[in-house]
Tab-separated table of C-alpha atoms in Angstrom:
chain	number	residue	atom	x	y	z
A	1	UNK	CA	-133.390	-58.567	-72.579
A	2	UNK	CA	-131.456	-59.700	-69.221
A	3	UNK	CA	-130.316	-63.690	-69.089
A	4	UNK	CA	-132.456	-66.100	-67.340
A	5	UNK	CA	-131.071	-67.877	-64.566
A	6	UNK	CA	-131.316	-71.509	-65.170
A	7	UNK	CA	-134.460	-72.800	-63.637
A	8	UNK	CA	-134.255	-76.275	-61.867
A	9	UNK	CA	-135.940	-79.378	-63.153
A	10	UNK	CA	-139.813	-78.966	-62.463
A	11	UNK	CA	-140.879	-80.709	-59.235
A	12	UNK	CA	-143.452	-84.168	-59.488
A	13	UNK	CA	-146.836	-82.570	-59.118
A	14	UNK	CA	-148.705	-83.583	-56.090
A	15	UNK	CA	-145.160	-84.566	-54.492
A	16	UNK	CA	-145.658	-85.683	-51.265
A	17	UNK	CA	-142.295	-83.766	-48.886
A	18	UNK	CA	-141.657	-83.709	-45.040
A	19	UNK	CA	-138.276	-82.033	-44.863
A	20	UNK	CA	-139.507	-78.078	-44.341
A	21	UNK	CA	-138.182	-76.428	-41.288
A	22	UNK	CA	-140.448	-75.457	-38.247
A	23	UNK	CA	-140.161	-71.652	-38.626
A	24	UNK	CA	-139.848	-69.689	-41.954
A	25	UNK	CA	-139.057	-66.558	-39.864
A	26	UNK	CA	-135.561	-66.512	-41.310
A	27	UNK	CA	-137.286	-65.439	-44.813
A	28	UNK	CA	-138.603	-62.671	-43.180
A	29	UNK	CA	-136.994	-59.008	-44.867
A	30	UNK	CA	-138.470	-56.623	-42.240
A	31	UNK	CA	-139.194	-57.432	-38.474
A	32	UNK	CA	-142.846	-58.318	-37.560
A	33	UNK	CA	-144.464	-55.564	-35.719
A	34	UNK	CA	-144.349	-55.877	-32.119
A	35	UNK	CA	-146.646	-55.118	-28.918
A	36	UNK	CA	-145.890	-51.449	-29.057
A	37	UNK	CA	-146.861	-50.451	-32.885
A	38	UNK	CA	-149.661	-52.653	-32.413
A	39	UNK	CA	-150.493	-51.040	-29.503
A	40	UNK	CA	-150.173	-47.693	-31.556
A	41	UNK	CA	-151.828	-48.683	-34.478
A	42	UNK	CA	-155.202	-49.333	-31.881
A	43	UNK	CA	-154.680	-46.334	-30.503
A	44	UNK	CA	-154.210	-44.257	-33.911
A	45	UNK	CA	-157.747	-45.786	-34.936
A	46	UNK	CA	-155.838	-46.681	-38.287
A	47	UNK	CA	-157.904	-48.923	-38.994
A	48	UNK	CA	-160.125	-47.886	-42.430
A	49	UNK	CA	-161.071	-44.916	-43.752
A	50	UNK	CA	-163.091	-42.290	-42.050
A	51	UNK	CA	-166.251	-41.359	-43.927
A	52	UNK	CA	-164.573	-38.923	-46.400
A	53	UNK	CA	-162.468	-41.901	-47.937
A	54	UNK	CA	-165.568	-44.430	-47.893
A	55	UNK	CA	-167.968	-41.823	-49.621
A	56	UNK	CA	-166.307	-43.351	-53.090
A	57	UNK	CA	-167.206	-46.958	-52.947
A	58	UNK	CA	-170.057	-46.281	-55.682
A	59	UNK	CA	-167.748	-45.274	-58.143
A	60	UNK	CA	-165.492	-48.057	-57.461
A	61	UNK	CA	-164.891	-49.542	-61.022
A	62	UNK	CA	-166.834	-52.930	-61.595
A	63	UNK	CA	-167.820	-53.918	-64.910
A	64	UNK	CA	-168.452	-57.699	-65.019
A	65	UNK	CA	-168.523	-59.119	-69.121
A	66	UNK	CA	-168.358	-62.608	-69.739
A	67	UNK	CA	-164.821	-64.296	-70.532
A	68	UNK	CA	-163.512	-64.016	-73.316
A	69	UNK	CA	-162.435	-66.526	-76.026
A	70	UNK	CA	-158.813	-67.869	-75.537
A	71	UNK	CA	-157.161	-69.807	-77.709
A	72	UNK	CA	-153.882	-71.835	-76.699
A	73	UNK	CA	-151.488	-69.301	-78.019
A	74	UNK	CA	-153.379	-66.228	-75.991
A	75	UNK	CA	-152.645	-64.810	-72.396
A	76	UNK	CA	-156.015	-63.982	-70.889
A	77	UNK	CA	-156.439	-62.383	-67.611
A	78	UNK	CA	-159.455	-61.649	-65.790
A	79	UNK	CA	-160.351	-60.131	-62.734
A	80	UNK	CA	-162.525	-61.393	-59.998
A	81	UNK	CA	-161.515	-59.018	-57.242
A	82	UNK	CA	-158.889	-58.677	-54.958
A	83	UNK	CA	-156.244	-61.016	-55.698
A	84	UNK	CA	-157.917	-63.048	-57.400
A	85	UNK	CA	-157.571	-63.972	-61.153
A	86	UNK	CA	-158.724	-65.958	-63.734
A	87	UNK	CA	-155.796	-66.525	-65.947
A	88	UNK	CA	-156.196	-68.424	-69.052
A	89	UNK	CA	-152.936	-70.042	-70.403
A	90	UNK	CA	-152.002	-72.845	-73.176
A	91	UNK	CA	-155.630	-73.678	-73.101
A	92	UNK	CA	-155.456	-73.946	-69.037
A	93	UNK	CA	-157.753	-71.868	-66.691
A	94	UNK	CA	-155.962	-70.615	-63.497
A	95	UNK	CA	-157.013	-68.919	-60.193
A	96	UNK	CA	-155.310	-66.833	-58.083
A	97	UNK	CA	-155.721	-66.455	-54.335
A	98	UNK	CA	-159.465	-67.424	-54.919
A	99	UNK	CA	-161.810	-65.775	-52.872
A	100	UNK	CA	-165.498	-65.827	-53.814
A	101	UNK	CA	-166.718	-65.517	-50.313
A	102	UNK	CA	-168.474	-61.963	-49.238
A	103	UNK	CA	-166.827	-62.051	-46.144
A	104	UNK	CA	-163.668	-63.140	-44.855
A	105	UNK	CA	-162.571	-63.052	-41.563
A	106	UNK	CA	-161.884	-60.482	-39.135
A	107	UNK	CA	-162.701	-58.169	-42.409
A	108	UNK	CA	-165.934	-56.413	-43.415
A	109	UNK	CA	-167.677	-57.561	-46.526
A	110	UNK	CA	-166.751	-56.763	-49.628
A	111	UNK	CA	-167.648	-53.604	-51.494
A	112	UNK	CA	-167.536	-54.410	-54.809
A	113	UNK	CA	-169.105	-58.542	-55.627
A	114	UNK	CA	-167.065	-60.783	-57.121
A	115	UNK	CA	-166.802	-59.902	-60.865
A	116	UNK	CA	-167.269	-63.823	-62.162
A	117	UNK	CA	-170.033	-65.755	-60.889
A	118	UNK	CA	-168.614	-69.145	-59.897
A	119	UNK	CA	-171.427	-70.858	-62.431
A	120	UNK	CA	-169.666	-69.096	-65.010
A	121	UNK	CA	-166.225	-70.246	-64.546
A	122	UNK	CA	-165.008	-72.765	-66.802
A	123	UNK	CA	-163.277	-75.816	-65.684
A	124	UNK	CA	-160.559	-74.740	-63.149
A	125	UNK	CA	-157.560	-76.796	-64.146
A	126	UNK	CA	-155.295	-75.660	-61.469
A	127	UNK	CA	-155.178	-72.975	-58.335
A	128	UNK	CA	-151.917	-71.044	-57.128
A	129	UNK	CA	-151.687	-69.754	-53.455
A	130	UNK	CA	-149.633	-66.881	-52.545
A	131	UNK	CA	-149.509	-67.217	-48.608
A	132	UNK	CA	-152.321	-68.580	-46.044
A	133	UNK	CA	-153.793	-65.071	-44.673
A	134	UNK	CA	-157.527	-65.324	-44.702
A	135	UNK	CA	-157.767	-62.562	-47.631
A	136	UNK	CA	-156.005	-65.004	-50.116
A	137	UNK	CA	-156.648	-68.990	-48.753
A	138	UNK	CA	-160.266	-68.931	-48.743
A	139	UNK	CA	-161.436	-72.483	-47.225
A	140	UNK	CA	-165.203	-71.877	-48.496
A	141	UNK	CA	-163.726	-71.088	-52.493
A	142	UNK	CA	-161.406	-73.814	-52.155
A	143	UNK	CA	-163.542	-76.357	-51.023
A	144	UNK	CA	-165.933	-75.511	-54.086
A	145	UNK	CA	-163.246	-77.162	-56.143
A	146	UNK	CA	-163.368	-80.710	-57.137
A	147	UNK	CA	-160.827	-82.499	-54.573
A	148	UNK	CA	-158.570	-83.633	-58.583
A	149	UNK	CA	-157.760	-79.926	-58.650
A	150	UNK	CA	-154.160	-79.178	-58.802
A	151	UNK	CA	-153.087	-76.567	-56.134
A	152	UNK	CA	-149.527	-75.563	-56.362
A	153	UNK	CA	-148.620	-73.767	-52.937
A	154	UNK	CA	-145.483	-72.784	-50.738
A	155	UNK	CA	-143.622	-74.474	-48.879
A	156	UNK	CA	-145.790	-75.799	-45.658
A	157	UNK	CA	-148.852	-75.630	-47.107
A	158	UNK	CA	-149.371	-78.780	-48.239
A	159	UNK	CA	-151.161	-80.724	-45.096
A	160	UNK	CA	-153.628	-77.804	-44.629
A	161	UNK	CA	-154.865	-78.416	-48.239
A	162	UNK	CA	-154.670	-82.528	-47.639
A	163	UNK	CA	-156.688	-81.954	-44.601
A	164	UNK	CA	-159.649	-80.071	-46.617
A	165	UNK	CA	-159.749	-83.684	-49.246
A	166	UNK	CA	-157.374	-82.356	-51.730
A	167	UNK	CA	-155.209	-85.092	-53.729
A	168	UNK	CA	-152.900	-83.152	-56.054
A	169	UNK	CA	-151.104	-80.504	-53.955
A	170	UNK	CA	-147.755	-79.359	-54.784
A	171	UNK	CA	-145.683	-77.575	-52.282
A	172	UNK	CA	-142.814	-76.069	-53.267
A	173	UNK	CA	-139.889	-73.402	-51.896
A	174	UNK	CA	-138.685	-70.136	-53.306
A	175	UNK	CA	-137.332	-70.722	-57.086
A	176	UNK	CA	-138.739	-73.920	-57.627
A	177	UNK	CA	-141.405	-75.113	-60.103
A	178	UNK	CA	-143.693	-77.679	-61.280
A	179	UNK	CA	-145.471	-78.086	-64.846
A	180	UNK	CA	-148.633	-79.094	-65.938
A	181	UNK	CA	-149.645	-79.870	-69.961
A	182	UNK	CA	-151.924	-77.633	-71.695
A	183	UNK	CA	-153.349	-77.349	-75.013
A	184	UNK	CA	-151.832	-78.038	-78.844
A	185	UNK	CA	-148.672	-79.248	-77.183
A	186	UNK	CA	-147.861	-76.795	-74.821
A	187	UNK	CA	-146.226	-77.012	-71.172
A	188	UNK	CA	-147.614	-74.881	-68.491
A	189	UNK	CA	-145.050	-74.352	-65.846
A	190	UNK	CA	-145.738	-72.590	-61.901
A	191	UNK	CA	-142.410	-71.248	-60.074
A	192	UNK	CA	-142.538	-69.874	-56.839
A	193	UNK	CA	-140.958	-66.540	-55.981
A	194	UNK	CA	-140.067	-64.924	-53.272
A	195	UNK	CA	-141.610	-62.025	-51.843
A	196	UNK	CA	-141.335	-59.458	-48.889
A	197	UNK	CA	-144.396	-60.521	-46.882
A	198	UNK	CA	-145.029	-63.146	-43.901
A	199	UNK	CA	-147.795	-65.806	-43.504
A	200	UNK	CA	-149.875	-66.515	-40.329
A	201	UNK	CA	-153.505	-68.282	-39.800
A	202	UNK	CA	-153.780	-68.244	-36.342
A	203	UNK	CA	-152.103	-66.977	-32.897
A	204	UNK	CA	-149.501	-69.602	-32.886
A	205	UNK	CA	-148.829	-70.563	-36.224
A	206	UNK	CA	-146.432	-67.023	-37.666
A	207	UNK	CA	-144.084	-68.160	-40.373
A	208	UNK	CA	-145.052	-71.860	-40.035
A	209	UNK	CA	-145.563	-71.654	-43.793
A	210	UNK	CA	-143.737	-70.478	-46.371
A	211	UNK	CA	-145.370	-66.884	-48.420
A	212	UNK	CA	-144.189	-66.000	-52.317
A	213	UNK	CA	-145.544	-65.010	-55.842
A	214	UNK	CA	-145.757	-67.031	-59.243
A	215	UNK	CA	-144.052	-67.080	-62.343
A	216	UNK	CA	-146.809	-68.568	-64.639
A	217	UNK	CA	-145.562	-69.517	-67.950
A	218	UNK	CA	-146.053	-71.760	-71.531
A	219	UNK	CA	-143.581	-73.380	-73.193
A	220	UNK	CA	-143.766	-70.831	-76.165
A	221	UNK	CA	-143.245	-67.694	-73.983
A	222	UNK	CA	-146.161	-66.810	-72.793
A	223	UNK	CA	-145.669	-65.277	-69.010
A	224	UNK	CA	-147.280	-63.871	-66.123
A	225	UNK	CA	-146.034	-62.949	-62.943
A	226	UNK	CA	-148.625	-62.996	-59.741
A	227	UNK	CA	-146.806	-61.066	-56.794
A	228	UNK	CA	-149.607	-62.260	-54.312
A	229	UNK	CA	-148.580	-59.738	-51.236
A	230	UNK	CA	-145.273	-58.555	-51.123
A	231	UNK	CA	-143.852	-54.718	-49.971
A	232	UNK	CA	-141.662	-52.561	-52.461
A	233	UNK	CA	-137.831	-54.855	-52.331
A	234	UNK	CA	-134.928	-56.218	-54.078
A	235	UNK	CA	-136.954	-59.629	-54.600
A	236	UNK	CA	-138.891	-57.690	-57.825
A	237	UNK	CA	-135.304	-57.423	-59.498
A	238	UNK	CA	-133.939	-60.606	-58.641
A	239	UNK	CA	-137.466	-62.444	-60.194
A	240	UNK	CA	-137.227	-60.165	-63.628
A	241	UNK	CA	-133.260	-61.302	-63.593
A	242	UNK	CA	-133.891	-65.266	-63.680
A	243	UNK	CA	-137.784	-64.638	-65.369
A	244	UNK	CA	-137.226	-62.153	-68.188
A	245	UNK	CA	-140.206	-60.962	-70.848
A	246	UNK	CA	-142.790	-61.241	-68.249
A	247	UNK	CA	-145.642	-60.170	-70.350
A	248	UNK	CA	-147.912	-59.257	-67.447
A	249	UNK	CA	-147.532	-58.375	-63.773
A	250	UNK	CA	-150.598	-58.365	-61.389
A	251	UNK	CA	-149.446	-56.330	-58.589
A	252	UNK	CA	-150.483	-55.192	-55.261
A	253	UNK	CA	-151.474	-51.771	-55.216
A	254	UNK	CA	-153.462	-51.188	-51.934
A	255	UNK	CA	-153.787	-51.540	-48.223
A	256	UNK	CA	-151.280	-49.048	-47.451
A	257	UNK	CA	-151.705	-46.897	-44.965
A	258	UNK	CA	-150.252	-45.838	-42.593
A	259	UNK	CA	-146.798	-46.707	-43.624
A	260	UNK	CA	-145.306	-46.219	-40.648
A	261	UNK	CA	-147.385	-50.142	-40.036
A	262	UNK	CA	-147.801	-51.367	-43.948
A	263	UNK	CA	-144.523	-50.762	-45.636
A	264	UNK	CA	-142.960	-54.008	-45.265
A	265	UNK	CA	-145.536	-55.774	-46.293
A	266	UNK	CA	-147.874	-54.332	-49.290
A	267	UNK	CA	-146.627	-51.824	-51.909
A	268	UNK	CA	-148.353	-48.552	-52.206
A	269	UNK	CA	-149.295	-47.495	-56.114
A	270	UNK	CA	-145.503	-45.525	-56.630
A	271	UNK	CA	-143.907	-48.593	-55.137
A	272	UNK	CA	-145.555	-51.240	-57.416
A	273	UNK	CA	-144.987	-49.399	-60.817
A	274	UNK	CA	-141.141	-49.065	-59.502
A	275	UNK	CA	-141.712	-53.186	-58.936
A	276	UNK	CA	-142.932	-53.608	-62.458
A	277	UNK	CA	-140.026	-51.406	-63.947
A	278	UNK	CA	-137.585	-53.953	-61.516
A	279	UNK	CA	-139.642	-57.073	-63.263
A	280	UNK	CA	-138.677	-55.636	-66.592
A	281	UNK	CA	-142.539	-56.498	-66.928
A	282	UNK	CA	-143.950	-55.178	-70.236
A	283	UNK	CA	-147.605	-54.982	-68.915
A	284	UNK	CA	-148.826	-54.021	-65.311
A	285	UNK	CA	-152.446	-55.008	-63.976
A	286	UNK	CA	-152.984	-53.676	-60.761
A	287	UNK	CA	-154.760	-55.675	-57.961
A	288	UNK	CA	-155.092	-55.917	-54.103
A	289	UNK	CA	-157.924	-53.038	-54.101
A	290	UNK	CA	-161.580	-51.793	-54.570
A	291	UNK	CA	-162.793	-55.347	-53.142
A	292	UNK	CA	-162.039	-55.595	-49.356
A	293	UNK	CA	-161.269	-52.037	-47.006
A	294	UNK	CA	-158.320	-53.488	-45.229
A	295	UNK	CA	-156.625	-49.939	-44.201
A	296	UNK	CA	-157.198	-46.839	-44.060
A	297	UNK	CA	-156.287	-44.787	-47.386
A	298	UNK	CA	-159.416	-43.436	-49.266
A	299	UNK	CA	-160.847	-46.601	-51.222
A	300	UNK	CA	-160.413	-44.560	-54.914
A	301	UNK	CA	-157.029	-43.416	-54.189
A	302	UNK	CA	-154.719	-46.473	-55.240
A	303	UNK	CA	-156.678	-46.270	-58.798
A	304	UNK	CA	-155.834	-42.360	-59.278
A	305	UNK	CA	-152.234	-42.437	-57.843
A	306	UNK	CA	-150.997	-45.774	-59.911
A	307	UNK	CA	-152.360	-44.003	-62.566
A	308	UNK	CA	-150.452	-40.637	-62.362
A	309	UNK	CA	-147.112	-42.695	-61.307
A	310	UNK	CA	-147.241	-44.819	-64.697
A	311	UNK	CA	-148.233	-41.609	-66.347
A	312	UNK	CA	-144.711	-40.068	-64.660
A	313	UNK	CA	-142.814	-43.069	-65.971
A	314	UNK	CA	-143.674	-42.315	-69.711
A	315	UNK	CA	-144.652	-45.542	-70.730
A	316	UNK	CA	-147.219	-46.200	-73.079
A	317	UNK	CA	-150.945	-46.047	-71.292
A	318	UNK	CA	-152.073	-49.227	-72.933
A	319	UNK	CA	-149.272	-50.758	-70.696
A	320	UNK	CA	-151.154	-50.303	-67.521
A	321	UNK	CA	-154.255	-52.200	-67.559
A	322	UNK	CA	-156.044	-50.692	-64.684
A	323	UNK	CA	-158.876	-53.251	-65.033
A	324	UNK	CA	-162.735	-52.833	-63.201
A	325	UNK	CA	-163.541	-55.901	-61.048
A	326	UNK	CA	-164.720	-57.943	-63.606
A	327	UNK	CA	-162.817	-56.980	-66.321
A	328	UNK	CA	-160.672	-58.873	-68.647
A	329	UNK	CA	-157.898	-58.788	-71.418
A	330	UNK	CA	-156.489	-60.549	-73.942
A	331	UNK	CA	-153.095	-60.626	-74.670
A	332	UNK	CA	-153.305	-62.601	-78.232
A	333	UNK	CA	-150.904	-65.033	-79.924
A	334	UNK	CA	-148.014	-63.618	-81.739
């Protein structure tokens, strides 16, 4: 097992700070597409998926159960679609990238419904954002949420939640972290990774905030990594270096193509099993597909090529926990 780096002193949650810089654009790994590929990607039409890729979206796996129990000592991941994930951890429930809305915007509706009714979610007791793109900082979810609810975001961030009523939002930069107590004991701490992606919410706000993945871990071991949004990098290596025995990673797999206009930015299937093998990640849960047609690969392919890449790594298949929207597992106490 590699070394952890030593992980700073977890920030005050709810910390209130006014030092981030204007522009994040220094973070950025690849350049931001300019007038010309966007003006090729209109004319390419490469948009979504012609009729042969969107004659699938029946089979699309959904399978919605009802949670399963947790106890403190368990790891319990379930999805809802998308990026978004109930994670149960040291007795605390977490959501990822909420998004319970049918439509988001500038996106058609979803083809798969969410696979946890809101009425059956128990108590949220906190709520990680990756970046503010309208696919994973839902204002209609959010605002759901009793105003007390933790939200641990990046770095400029933290007045666009304050705006919407919220009281206990945490900001924080690449490598930094925060804790919250759970159950029989146990410390629940959130870092903030970085990852090779960019944030924007409107035409004059690019990079204004800061975009990243979580470390989610318990005091007794227990860890999950969320990669949010993030193309194939060196970022995947450097997180497994300073988190090692992640149990779980929930990565990207979709909105891919064309490449030539998604590389930098989301992971095809090939490129997130090499980013689980960089995490040193024992566990892989793929995510980022079969909810929302946001390019214009077939909508079944991620599922059968993550599957054939893990199947070319040799790993164990119970490893890869290629879950239907509404699906969930249990990784139990030791």
């Amino acid at each position: 097992m590699r070394d952890a780096v030593r992980r700073p002193a977890p920030r005050p949650v709810g910390e209130r700070r006014s030092h981030w810089p204007r522009s994040f654009a220094d973070r950025l790994t690849a350049p931001l597409p300019g007038v010309l590929e966007f003006a090729r990607f209109v004319r390419d039409g490469a948009v979504r998926p012609g009729p042969e890729g969107l004659r699938d979206i029946p089979r699309l796996p959904f399978a919605p159960g009802p949670l399963p129990p947790a106890g403190p000592g368990d790891l319990s991941v379930t999805w809802a679609g998308h990026a978004s994930w109930i994670v149960r951890i040291a007795g605390l429930t977490v959501l990822t990238d909420p998004v319970w809305s049918r439509r988001i915007l500038g996106t058609p509706a979803r083809v798969t419904p969410v696979g946890v009714r809101w009425a059956d979610l128990p108590p949220v007791d906190a709520v990680v954002i990756s970046h503010n793109h309208y696919d994973h900082l839902d204002a209609p979810t959010l605002t759901r949420l009793p105003r007390r609810t933790p939200l641990f975001v990046p770095a400029g961030l933290a007045r666009w939640c304050r705006r919407r009523g919220f009281t206990r939002v945490t900001e924080l930069d690449w490598w930094e972290g925060a804790e919250l107590p759970g159950a029989g004991g146990r410390t629940v701490r959130f870092d903030f990774v970085p990852a090779h992606h960019w944030s924007r919410r409107s035409l004059t706000d690019t990079c204004r905030s800061l975009w990243g993945g979580w470390v989610i871990s318990d005091s007794h071991g227990r860890t999950v990594h969320f990669a949010g949004d993030s193309g194939y990098g060196d970022w995947f290596t450097q997180i497994g270096r300073r988190h090692p025995g992640i149990d779980l990673a929930l990565l990207p797999i979709g909105a891919y193509e064309p490449r030539w206009w998604l590389r930098a930015e989301h992971m095809d299937p090939e490129e997130a099993v090499l980013a689980c093998e960089d995490l040193g990640a024992a566990r892989m849960a793929p995510m980022h597909w079969a909810t929302f047609v946001l390019s214009c690969e077939p909508v079944l392919e991620p599922l059968t090529r993550v599957r054939a890449a893990w199947e070319r790594t040799g790993r164990p298949r119970d490893e890869l926990w290629d879950l239907p929207v509404g699906a969930s597992r249990v990784l139990a106490a030791a």
